[in-house]
Amino acid sequence: MELAGWTMVITGAGRGFGRTLALRAGRLGARLYLSARSADAARSVAAEVVADSGASAEGFACDLADAAAVRAFAGAVAARTGQVDVLVNNGARYLDGADLWDAEDEAIADALAGGATGTVLTVKHFLPLLRASAGADVVNLISSVAEPRNHRSLSHPAFYAAKGAQAGLADILSARLRPEGIRVVSLYPPDFTDSDPLAAEESAKRTADQPLSGASVADCVLFAIAQPRDCFIRSFHFEQL
Ligand SMILES: NC(=O)c1ccc[n+]([C@@H]2O[C@H](COP(=O)([O-])OP(=O)(O)OC[C@H]3O[C@@H](n4cnc5c(N)ncnc54)[C@H](OP(=O)(O)O)[C@@H]3O)[C@@H](O)[C@H]2O)c1
């Protein structure tokens, strides 16, 4: 697929999956606005994209746990473009520990503020730009922990709660934005590996006994947004090893 002429926003793009997707989308010609908690991290990935593919990419600081920062990020993007075609809600703090007491109160509050409230506010403040697109997509990187009664992960209950909030938001927005032609695509992956983002051509060699890779999750995102506009893929779920 080609993303030339598409404007894409990716949160939490300073490393991991956000970086993977940014590099892949850059190779397909998307114009990218990337955010990370650290402006340096976002700018560094933007520079990597430019060097790799020559795509247009710019990095911004945005701590999703800070409502003013979310508004400022959306405002900065609005000052540069009149529309956003794809918003990828990727940034979310991971919290480890099966027991509620395994994390400090501040870490719990931050995980919920960034993953839950931050996702709601990001969609809210990018909505005017998404509405200006002829066919926009909101893509949510959720997690298998948000599947009903999926108790396999040892992540912290607050992480379950943050991802559950994202799933609830995605569910209602998918229905409410459909009449406007805006698709809400959510992915519920289990743990996936941080594979080489630029080794997409390697994906044909991957086998069923290997864990899911970030590159394969990126393939799912790119597949979903490439579908014709009558095809509203709501969610991706994965069989675990
Ligand atoms: N990797 C997996 O196995 C897996 C499985 C299921 C779902 N997911 C979801 O997929 C997405 C990306 O995964 P990943 O593996 O790249 O995640 P990760 O390694 O857990 O990193 C989390 C990302 O979110 C960012 N982030 C954390 N708190 C933030 C905040 N308050 N504001 C802005 N950004 C924040 C981090 O940025 P910093 O660099 O600033 O920390 C980092 O880029 C996440 O939503 C994750 O929950 C991942």
PDB file of C-alpha atoms and ligand atoms in Angstrom:
ATOM      1  CA  MET A   1       0.000   0.000   0.000  1.00  0.00           C
ATOM      2  CA  GLU A   2       0.976   3.625  -0.407  1.00  0.00           C
ATOM      3  CA  LEU A   3       0.471   6.289   2.252  1.00  0.00           C
ATOM      4  CA  ALA A   4       1.636   9.197   0.106  1.00  0.00           C
ATOM      5  CA  GLY A   5      -0.571  12.167   0.906  1.00  0.00           C
ATOM      6  CA  TRP A   6      -1.699  10.640   4.233  1.00  0.00           C
ATOM      7  CA  THR A   7      -1.056  12.445   7.473  1.00  0.00           C
ATOM      8  CA  MET A   8      -0.453  10.182  10.457  1.00  0.00           C
ATOM      9  CA  VAL A   9      -0.071  10.993  14.149  1.00  0.00           C
ATOM     10  CA  ILE A  10       1.566   8.414  16.425  1.00  0.00           C
ATOM     11  CA  THR A  11       1.806   8.835  20.193  1.00  0.00           C
ATOM     12  CA  GLY A  12       4.511   7.137  22.253  1.00  0.00           C
ATOM     13  CA  ALA A  13       6.696   7.032  19.156  1.00  0.00           C
ATOM     14  CA  GLY A  14      10.057   7.571  20.830  1.00  0.00           C
ATOM     15  CA  ARG A  15      10.829   3.839  20.962  1.00  0.00           C
ATOM     16  CA  GLY A  16       9.259   0.385  20.671  1.00  0.00           C
ATOM     17  CA  PHE A  17       6.196  -0.156  18.526  1.00  0.00           C
ATOM     18  CA  GLY A  18       5.579   3.545  17.878  1.00  0.00           C
ATOM     19  CA  ARG A  19       9.029   3.816  16.329  1.00  0.00           C
ATOM     20  CA  THR A  20       8.484   0.619  14.331  1.00  0.00           C
ATOM     21  CA  LEU A  21       5.230   1.919  12.892  1.00  0.00           C
ATOM     22  CA  ALA A  22       6.707   5.361  12.175  1.00  0.00           C
ATOM     23  CA  LEU A  23       9.572   3.871  10.181  1.00  0.00           C
ATOM     24  CA  ARG A  24       7.238   1.574   8.263  1.00  0.00           C
ATOM     25  CA  ALA A  25       4.723   4.341   7.520  1.00  0.00           C
ATOM     26  CA  GLY A  26       7.558   6.633   6.453  1.00  0.00           C
ATOM     27  CA  ARG A  27       8.671   4.069   3.884  1.00  0.00           C
ATOM     28  CA  LEU A  28       5.111   4.099   2.532  1.00  0.00           C
ATOM     29  CA  GLY A  29       5.242   7.878   2.152  1.00  0.00           C
ATOM     30  CA  ALA A  30       3.110   9.093   5.087  1.00  0.00           C
ATOM     31  CA  ARG A  31       3.642  12.526   6.563  1.00  0.00           C
ATOM     32  CA  LEU A  32       4.256  11.893  10.234  1.00  0.00           C
ATOM     33  CA  TYR A  33       3.704  13.808  13.455  1.00  0.00           C
ATOM     34  CA  LEU A  34       5.264  11.831  16.270  1.00  0.00           C
ATOM     35  CA  SER A  35       5.039  12.372  19.996  1.00  0.00           C
ATOM     36  CA  ALA A  36       6.885  11.004  22.990  1.00  0.00           C
ATOM     37  CA  ARG A  37       7.234  12.031  26.603  1.00  0.00           C
ATOM     38  CA  SER A  38      10.665  13.301  25.710  1.00  0.00           C
ATOM     39  CA  ALA A  39      10.910  15.783  22.839  1.00  0.00           C
ATOM     40  CA  ASP A  40      14.426  14.493  22.130  1.00  0.00           C
ATOM     41  CA  ALA A  41      13.162  10.919  21.707  1.00  0.00           C
ATOM     42  CA  ALA A  42      10.373  12.014  19.359  1.00  0.00           C
ATOM     43  CA  ARG A  43      12.722  14.210  17.319  1.00  0.00           C
ATOM     44  CA  SER A  44      15.311  11.475  17.149  1.00  0.00           C
ATOM     45  CA  VAL A  45      12.811   8.985  15.680  1.00  0.00           C
ATOM     46  CA  ALA A  46      11.539  11.679  13.300  1.00  0.00           C
ATOM     47  CA  ALA A  47      15.116  12.230  12.131  1.00  0.00           C
ATOM     48  CA  GLU A  48      15.522   8.469  11.699  1.00  0.00           C
ATOM     49  CA  VAL A  49      12.400   8.381   9.510  1.00  0.00           C
ATOM     50  CA  VAL A  50      13.626  11.270   7.378  1.00  0.00           C
ATOM     51  CA  ALA A  51      17.053   9.665   6.972  1.00  0.00           C
ATOM     52  CA  ASP A  52      15.573   6.261   6.157  1.00  0.00           C
ATOM     53  CA  SER A  53      12.822   7.120   3.717  1.00  0.00           C
ATOM     54  CA  GLY A  54      12.885  10.849   3.076  1.00  0.00           C
ATOM     55  CA  ALA A  55       9.323  11.068   4.393  1.00  0.00           C
ATOM     56  CA  SER A  56       8.239  14.193   6.235  1.00  0.00           C
ATOM     57  CA  ALA A  57       8.353  13.615   9.994  1.00  0.00           C
ATOM     58  CA  GLU A  58       8.342  15.914  12.995  1.00  0.00           C
ATOM     59  CA  GLY A  59       8.666  15.095  16.676  1.00  0.00           C
ATOM     60  CA  PHE A  60       6.901  16.703  19.645  1.00  0.00           C
ATOM     61  CA  ALA A  61       6.898  16.305  23.412  1.00  0.00           C
ATOM     62  CA  CYS A  62       3.628  15.004  24.808  1.00  0.00           C
ATOM     63  CA  ASP A  63       3.141  13.353  28.166  1.00  0.00           C
ATOM     64  CA  LEU A  64      -0.272  11.757  27.767  1.00  0.00           C
ATOM     65  CA  ALA A  65      -0.793  11.983  31.522  1.00  0.00           C
ATOM     66  CA  ASP A  66      -0.798  15.783  31.214  1.00  0.00           C
ATOM     67  CA  ALA A  67      -4.012  17.194  29.710  1.00  0.00           C
ATOM     68  CA  ALA A  68      -2.361  20.504  28.830  1.00  0.00           C
ATOM     69  CA  ALA A  69       0.401  18.638  26.970  1.00  0.00           C
ATOM     70  CA  VAL A  70      -2.167  16.709  24.922  1.00  0.00           C
ATOM     71  CA  ARG A  71      -3.921  19.951  23.993  1.00  0.00           C
ATOM     72  CA  ALA A  72      -0.600  21.575  23.119  1.00  0.00           C
ATOM     73  CA  PHE A  73       0.405  18.627  20.907  1.00  0.00           C
ATOM     74  CA  ALA A  74      -2.899  18.704  19.022  1.00  0.00           C
ATOM     75  CA  GLY A  75      -2.568  22.478  18.692  1.00  0.00           C
ATOM     76  CA  ALA A  76       0.962  22.225  17.319  1.00  0.00           C
ATOM     77  CA  VAL A  77      -0.147  19.672  14.729  1.00  0.00           C
ATOM     78  CA  ALA A  78      -3.157  21.852  13.819  1.00  0.00           C
ATOM     79  CA  ALA A  79      -0.769  24.730  13.184  1.00  0.00           C
ATOM     80  CA  ARG A  80       0.980  22.565  10.558  1.00  0.00           C
ATOM     81  CA  THR A  81      -1.812  20.670   8.840  1.00  0.00           C
ATOM     82  CA  GLY A  82      -5.535  21.013   8.280  1.00  0.00           C
ATOM     83  CA  GLN A  83      -6.283  17.323   8.612  1.00  0.00           C
ATOM     84  CA  VAL A  84      -5.146  14.068  10.158  1.00  0.00           C
ATOM     85  CA  ASP A  85      -5.962  10.842   8.327  1.00  0.00           C
ATOM     86  CA  VAL A  86      -4.681   8.347  10.897  1.00  0.00           C
ATOM     87  CA  LEU A  87      -4.339   8.833  14.654  1.00  0.00           C
ATOM     88  CA  VAL A  88      -2.495   5.986  16.359  1.00  0.00           C
ATOM     89  CA  ASN A  89      -3.046   5.845  20.124  1.00  0.00           C
ATOM     90  CA  ASN A  90       0.068   3.918  20.976  1.00  0.00           C
ATOM     91  CA  GLY A  91       1.624   5.478  24.072  1.00  0.00           C
ATOM     92  CA  ALA A  92       0.701   3.830  27.377  1.00  0.00           C
ATOM     93  CA  ARG A  93       2.729   3.164  30.479  1.00  0.00           C
ATOM     94  CA  TYR A  94       3.288  -0.493  31.270  1.00  0.00           C
ATOM     95  CA  LEU A  95       3.062  -1.556  34.901  1.00  0.00           C
ATOM     96  CA  ASP A  96       4.314  -4.868  36.147  1.00  0.00           C
ATOM     97  CA  GLY A  97       3.223  -6.877  39.178  1.00  0.00           C
ATOM     98  CA  ALA A  98       0.302  -9.173  39.804  1.00  0.00           C
ATOM     99  CA  ASP A  99      -0.577  -7.633  43.172  1.00  0.00           C
ATOM    100  CA  LEU A 100      -2.103  -4.167  43.645  1.00  0.00           C
ATOM    101  CA  TRP A 101       0.662  -3.475  46.183  1.00  0.00           C
ATOM    102  CA  ASP A 102       3.351  -4.144  43.561  1.00  0.00           C
ATOM    103  CA  ALA A 103       3.240  -0.531  42.336  1.00  0.00           C
ATOM    104  CA  GLU A 104       3.437   2.826  44.086  1.00  0.00           C
ATOM    105  CA  ASP A 105       0.335   5.030  44.096  1.00  0.00           C
ATOM    106  CA  GLU A 106       2.024   7.591  41.842  1.00  0.00           C
ATOM    107  CA  ALA A 107       2.851   4.963  39.225  1.00  0.00           C
ATOM    108  CA  ILE A 108      -0.732   3.663  39.306  1.00  0.00           C
ATOM    109  CA  ALA A 109      -2.152   7.169  38.901  1.00  0.00           C
ATOM    110  CA  ASP A 110       0.280   7.912  36.063  1.00  0.00           C
ATOM    111  CA  ALA A 111      -0.541   4.680  34.197  1.00  0.00           C
ATOM    112  CA  LEU A 112      -4.257   5.461  34.362  1.00  0.00           C
ATOM    113  CA  ALA A 113      -3.817   9.141  33.565  1.00  0.00           C
ATOM    114  CA  GLY A 114      -1.723   8.416  30.470  1.00  0.00           C
ATOM    115  CA  GLY A 115      -3.360   5.257  29.176  1.00  0.00           C
ATOM    116  CA  ALA A 116      -6.993   5.986  30.023  1.00  0.00           C
ATOM    117  CA  THR A 117      -7.552   9.739  30.318  1.00  0.00           C
ATOM    118  CA  GLY A 118      -4.724  10.498  27.906  1.00  0.00           C
ATOM    119  CA  THR A 119      -6.272   8.375  25.166  1.00  0.00           C
ATOM    120  CA  VAL A 120      -9.699   9.985  25.631  1.00  0.00           C
ATOM    121  CA  LEU A 121      -8.190  13.478  25.486  1.00  0.00           C
ATOM    122  CA  THR A 122      -5.993  12.675  22.502  1.00  0.00           C
ATOM    123  CA  VAL A 123      -8.959  11.533  20.433  1.00  0.00           C
ATOM    124  CA  LYS A 124     -10.989  14.508  21.658  1.00  0.00           C
ATOM    125  CA  HIS A 125      -8.391  17.081  20.710  1.00  0.00           C
ATOM    126  CA  PHE A 126      -7.492  15.503  17.368  1.00  0.00           C
ATOM    127  CA  LEU A 127     -11.134  15.011  16.400  1.00  0.00           C
ATOM    128  CA  PRO A 128     -11.443  18.326  14.513  1.00  0.00           C
ATOM    129  CA  LEU A 129      -8.438  17.350  12.364  1.00  0.00           C
ATOM    130  CA  LEU A 130      -9.783  13.801  11.889  1.00  0.00           C
ATOM    131  CA  ARG A 131     -13.157  15.223  10.878  1.00  0.00           C
ATOM    132  CA  ALA A 132     -11.419  17.310   8.234  1.00  0.00           C
ATOM    133  CA  SER A 133     -10.114  14.152   6.546  1.00  0.00           C
ATOM    134  CA  ALA A 134     -12.102  12.511   3.758  1.00  0.00           C
ATOM    135  CA  GLY A 135     -11.738   9.203   5.615  1.00  0.00           C
ATOM    136  CA  ALA A 136      -9.975   9.067   8.932  1.00  0.00           C
ATOM    137  CA  ASP A 137      -8.888   6.156  11.099  1.00  0.00           C
ATOM    138  CA  VAL A 138      -8.278   6.047  14.840  1.00  0.00           C
ATOM    139  CA  VAL A 139      -6.028   3.094  15.648  1.00  0.00           C
ATOM    140  CA  ASN A 140      -5.717   1.919  19.251  1.00  0.00           C
ATOM    141  CA  LEU A 141      -2.911  -0.296  20.499  1.00  0.00           C
ATOM    142  CA  ILE A 142      -4.752  -1.920  23.370  1.00  0.00           C
ATOM    143  CA  SER A 143      -3.708  -5.344  24.688  1.00  0.00           C
ATOM    144  CA  SER A 144      -5.000  -8.854  25.201  1.00  0.00           C
ATOM    145  CA  VAL A 145      -5.411  -7.898  28.878  1.00  0.00           C
ATOM    146  CA  ALA A 146      -8.523  -5.966  27.840  1.00  0.00           C
ATOM    147  CA  GLU A 147     -10.194  -9.063  26.430  1.00  0.00           C
ATOM    148  CA  PRO A 148     -12.994 -10.364  28.648  1.00  0.00           C
ATOM    149  CA  ARG A 149     -11.619 -12.642  31.355  1.00  0.00           C
ATOM    150  CA  ASN A 150      -8.134 -12.828  29.865  1.00  0.00           C
ATOM    151  CA  HIS A 151      -6.132 -13.324  33.047  1.00  0.00           C
ATOM    152  CA  ARG A 152      -2.941 -14.668  31.504  1.00  0.00           C
ATOM    153  CA  SER A 153      -0.806 -11.573  31.876  1.00  0.00           C
ATOM    154  CA  LEU A 154       1.144 -10.800  35.042  1.00  0.00           C
ATOM    155  CA  SER A 155       0.806  -7.083  34.434  1.00  0.00           C
ATOM    156  CA  HIS A 156      -0.465  -4.875  37.214  1.00  0.00           C
ATOM    157  CA  PRO A 157      -4.229  -4.502  37.811  1.00  0.00           C
ATOM    158  CA  ALA A 158      -3.876  -0.781  37.030  1.00  0.00           C
ATOM    159  CA  PHE A 159      -2.536  -1.693  33.590  1.00  0.00           C
ATOM    160  CA  TYR A 160      -5.591  -3.938  33.117  1.00  0.00           C
ATOM    161  CA  ALA A 161      -7.742  -0.982  34.182  1.00  0.00           C
ATOM    162  CA  ALA A 162      -6.060   1.466  31.781  1.00  0.00           C
ATOM    163  CA  LYS A 163      -6.369  -0.952  28.865  1.00  0.00           C
ATOM    164  CA  GLY A 164      -9.978  -1.713  29.827  1.00  0.00           C
ATOM    165  CA  ALA A 165     -10.702   2.003  29.660  1.00  0.00           C
ATOM    166  CA  GLN A 166      -9.160   2.202  26.192  1.00  0.00           C
ATOM    167  CA  ALA A 167     -11.306  -0.740  25.081  1.00  0.00           C
ATOM    168  CA  GLY A 168     -14.475   0.900  26.413  1.00  0.00           C
ATOM    169  CA  LEU A 169     -13.641   4.142  24.625  1.00  0.00           C
ATOM    170  CA  ALA A 170     -12.886   2.303  21.381  1.00  0.00           C
ATOM    171  CA  ASP A 171     -16.141   0.370  21.544  1.00  0.00           C
ATOM    172  CA  ILE A 172     -18.390   3.401  21.880  1.00  0.00           C
ATOM    173  CA  LEU A 173     -16.411   5.594  19.483  1.00  0.00           C
ATOM    174  CA  SER A 174     -16.489   2.912  16.811  1.00  0.00           C
ATOM    175  CA  ALA A 175     -20.285   3.091  16.819  1.00  0.00           C
ATOM    176  CA  ARG A 176     -20.582   6.852  17.279  1.00  0.00           C
ATOM    177  CA  LEU A 177     -18.014   7.875  14.657  1.00  0.00           C
ATOM    178  CA  ARG A 178     -19.123   5.389  12.001  1.00  0.00           C
ATOM    179  CA  PRO A 179     -21.869   7.729  10.669  1.00  0.00           C
ATOM    180  CA  GLU A 180     -19.117  10.293  10.021  1.00  0.00           C
ATOM    181  CA  GLY A 181     -17.023   7.730   8.159  1.00  0.00           C
ATOM    182  CA  ILE A 182     -14.315   7.672  10.843  1.00  0.00           C
ATOM    183  CA  ARG A 183     -13.117   4.144  11.589  1.00  0.00           C
ATOM    184  CA  VAL A 184     -11.911   3.055  15.012  1.00  0.00           C
ATOM    185  CA  VAL A 185      -9.579   0.060  14.736  1.00  0.00           C
ATOM    186  CA  SER A 186      -8.339  -1.595  17.933  1.00  0.00           C
ATOM    187  CA  LEU A 187      -5.658  -4.218  18.367  1.00  0.00           C
ATOM    188  CA  TYR A 188      -5.557  -6.580  21.341  1.00  0.00           C
ATOM    189  CA  PRO A 189      -2.138  -8.210  21.028  1.00  0.00           C
ATOM    190  CA  PRO A 190      -0.488 -10.428  23.599  1.00  0.00           C
ATOM    191  CA  ASP A 191       3.176  -9.731  24.389  1.00  0.00           C
ATOM    192  CA  PHE A 192       5.032  -9.099  21.156  1.00  0.00           C
ATOM    193  CA  THR A 193       8.710  -8.780  20.400  1.00  0.00           C
ATOM    194  CA  ASP A 194      10.389  -5.538  19.466  1.00  0.00           C
ATOM    195  CA  SER A 195      11.626  -6.772  16.094  1.00  0.00           C
ATOM    196  CA  ASP A 196      13.600  -4.880  13.499  1.00  0.00           C
ATOM    197  CA  PRO A 197      11.066  -2.410  12.123  1.00  0.00           C
ATOM    198  CA  LEU A 198      12.630  -2.353   8.710  1.00  0.00           C
ATOM    199  CA  ALA A 199      12.713  -6.099   8.220  1.00  0.00           C
ATOM    200  CA  ALA A 200       9.155  -6.268   6.889  1.00  0.00           C
ATOM    201  CA  GLU A 201      10.361  -8.400   4.027  1.00  0.00           C
ATOM    202  CA  GLU A 202      11.355 -10.958   6.676  1.00  0.00           C
ATOM    203  CA  SER A 203       7.739 -11.448   7.749  1.00  0.00           C
ATOM    204  CA  ALA A 204       7.150 -14.176   5.165  1.00  0.00           C
ATOM    205  CA  LYS A 205       9.809 -16.226   6.937  1.00  0.00           C
ATOM    206  CA  ARG A 206       8.155 -16.066  10.360  1.00  0.00           C
ATOM    207  CA  THR A 207       6.720 -19.293  11.703  1.00  0.00           C
ATOM    208  CA  ALA A 208       3.902 -20.352  14.024  1.00  0.00           C
ATOM    209  CA  ASP A 209       6.241 -21.350  16.833  1.00  0.00           C
ATOM    210  CA  GLN A 210       7.610 -17.812  17.087  1.00  0.00           C
ATOM    211  CA  PRO A 211       6.044 -15.153  19.311  1.00  0.00           C
ATOM    212  CA  LEU A 212       4.162 -12.329  17.641  1.00  0.00           C
ATOM    213  CA  SER A 213       6.512  -9.597  16.408  1.00  0.00           C
ATOM    214  CA  GLY A 214       6.060  -5.845  16.429  1.00  0.00           C
ATOM    215  CA  ALA A 215       6.604  -5.885  12.669  1.00  0.00           C
ATOM    216  CA  SER A 216       3.626  -8.261  12.281  1.00  0.00           C
ATOM    217  CA  VAL A 217       1.455  -6.035  14.502  1.00  0.00           C
ATOM    218  CA  ALA A 218       2.440  -3.102  12.264  1.00  0.00           C
ATOM    219  CA  ASP A 219       1.351  -5.196   9.266  1.00  0.00           C
ATOM    220  CA  CYS A 220      -2.099  -5.527  10.890  1.00  0.00           C
ATOM    221  CA  VAL A 221      -2.369  -1.750  11.336  1.00  0.00           C
ATOM    222  CA  LEU A 222      -1.308  -1.078   7.748  1.00  0.00           C
ATOM    223  CA  PHE A 223      -3.730  -3.744   6.486  1.00  0.00           C
ATOM    224  CA  ALA A 224      -6.683  -2.251   8.385  1.00  0.00           C
ATOM    225  CA  ILE A 225      -6.170   1.317   7.239  1.00  0.00           C
ATOM    226  CA  ALA A 226      -5.710   0.189   3.621  1.00  0.00           C
ATOM    227  CA  GLN A 227      -9.198  -1.311   3.406  1.00  0.00           C
ATOM    228  CA  PRO A 228     -11.936   0.371   1.347  1.00  0.00           C
ATOM    229  CA  ARG A 229     -14.036   2.849   3.265  1.00  0.00           C
ATOM    230  CA  ASP A 230     -17.015   0.525   3.647  1.00  0.00           C
ATOM    231  CA  CYS A 231     -14.853  -1.933   5.575  1.00  0.00           C
ATOM    232  CA  PHE A 232     -14.881  -1.094   9.270  1.00  0.00           C
ATOM    233  CA  ILE A 233     -12.535  -3.561  10.958  1.00  0.00           C
ATOM    234  CA  ARG A 234     -13.241  -2.973  14.642  1.00  0.00           C
ATOM    235  CA  SER A 235     -10.680  -5.218  16.257  1.00  0.00           C
ATOM    236  CA  PHE A 236      -7.789  -7.626  15.913  1.00  0.00           C
ATOM    237  CA  HIS A 237      -7.470 -10.483  18.398  1.00  0.00           C
ATOM    238  CA  PHE A 238      -4.623 -12.980  18.436  1.00  0.00           C
ATOM    239  CA  GLU A 239      -4.316 -16.637  19.383  1.00  0.00           C
ATOM    240  CA  GLN A 240      -1.537 -16.864  21.987  1.00  0.00           C
ATOM    241  CA  LEU A 241       1.290 -19.391  21.963  1.00  0.00           C
TER     242      LEU A 241
HETATM  243  N1  LIG B   1       4.961  -4.814  23.593  1.00  0.00           N
HETATM  244  C1  LIG B   1       3.991  -5.637  23.935  1.00  0.00           C
HETATM  245  O1  LIG B   1       4.234  -6.814  24.230  1.00  0.00           O
HETATM  246  C2  LIG B   1       2.572  -5.144  23.947  1.00  0.00           C
HETATM  247  C3  LIG B   1       1.532  -6.075  24.073  1.00  0.00           C
HETATM  248  C4  LIG B   1       0.223  -5.617  24.074  1.00  0.00           C
HETATM  249  C5  LIG B   1      -0.034  -4.276  23.942  1.00  0.00           C
HETATM  250  N2  LIG B   1       0.994  -3.392  23.812  1.00  0.00           N
HETATM  251  C6  LIG B   1       0.679  -1.971  23.683  1.00  0.00           C
HETATM  252  O2  LIG B   1       1.225  -1.484  22.482  1.00  0.00           O
HETATM  253  C7  LIG B   1       1.661  -0.128  22.666  1.00  0.00           C
HETATM  254  C8  LIG B   1       3.127   0.018  22.309  1.00  0.00           C
HETATM  255  O3  LIG B   1       3.855  -1.033  22.867  1.00  0.00           O
HETATM  256  P1  LIG B   1       5.407  -0.948  23.211  1.00  0.00           P
HETATM  257  O4  LIG B   1       5.889  -2.335  23.312  1.00  0.00           O
HETATM  258  O5  LIG B   1       6.093  -0.006  22.319  1.00  0.00           O
HETATM  259  O6  LIG B   1       5.235  -0.319  24.650  1.00  0.00           O
HETATM  260  P2  LIG B   1       6.242  -0.192  25.821  1.00  0.00           P
HETATM  261  O7  LIG B   1       7.570  -0.764  25.478  1.00  0.00           O
HETATM  262  O8  LIG B   1       5.539  -0.634  27.046  1.00  0.00           O
HETATM  263  O9  LIG B   1       6.415   1.382  25.810  1.00  0.00           O
HETATM  264  C9  LIG B   1       5.342   2.185  26.095  1.00  0.00           C
HETATM  265  C10 LIG B   1       5.368   3.375  25.161  1.00  0.00           C
HETATM  266  O10 LIG B   1       4.395   4.285  25.665  1.00  0.00           O
HETATM  267  C11 LIG B   1       5.058   5.479  25.986  1.00  0.00           C
HETATM  268  N3  LIG B   1       4.454   6.108  27.152  1.00  0.00           N
HETATM  269  C12 LIG B   1       4.344   5.613  28.405  1.00  0.00           C
HETATM  270  N4  LIG B   1       3.724   6.502  29.190  1.00  0.00           N
HETATM  271  C13 LIG B   1       3.485   7.592  28.428  1.00  0.00           C
HETATM  272  C14 LIG B   1       2.897   8.846  28.681  1.00  0.00           C
HETATM  273  N5  LIG B   1       2.428   9.198  29.877  1.00  0.00           N
HETATM  274  N6  LIG B   1       2.829   9.728  27.667  1.00  0.00           N
HETATM  275  C15 LIG B   1       3.302   9.406  26.456  1.00  0.00           C
HETATM  276  N7  LIG B   1       3.861   8.235  26.135  1.00  0.00           N
HETATM  277  C16 LIG B   1       3.959   7.338  27.134  1.00  0.00           C
HETATM  278  C17 LIG B   1       6.502   5.112  26.250  1.00  0.00           C
HETATM  279  O11 LIG B   1       7.298   6.238  26.111  1.00  0.00           O
HETATM  280  P3  LIG B   1       8.613   6.504  27.020  1.00  0.00           P
HETATM  281  O12 LIG B   1       9.748   6.185  26.116  1.00  0.00           O
HETATM  282  O13 LIG B   1       8.511   7.956  27.338  1.00  0.00           O
HETATM  283  O14 LIG B   1       8.522   5.627  28.226  1.00  0.00           O
HETATM  284  C18 LIG B   1       6.701   4.077  25.160  1.00  0.00           C
HETATM  285  O15 LIG B   1       6.916   4.680  23.913  1.00  0.00           O
HETATM  286  C19 LIG B   1       1.368   0.226  24.120  1.00  0.00           C
HETATM  287  O16 LIG B   1       0.120   0.840  24.208  1.00  0.00           O
HETATM  288  C20 LIG B   1       1.310  -1.141  24.778  1.00  0.00           C
HETATM  289  O17 LIG B   1       0.538  -1.156  25.969  1.00  0.00           O
HETATM  290  C21 LIG B   1       2.292  -3.797  23.815  1.00  0.00           C
END
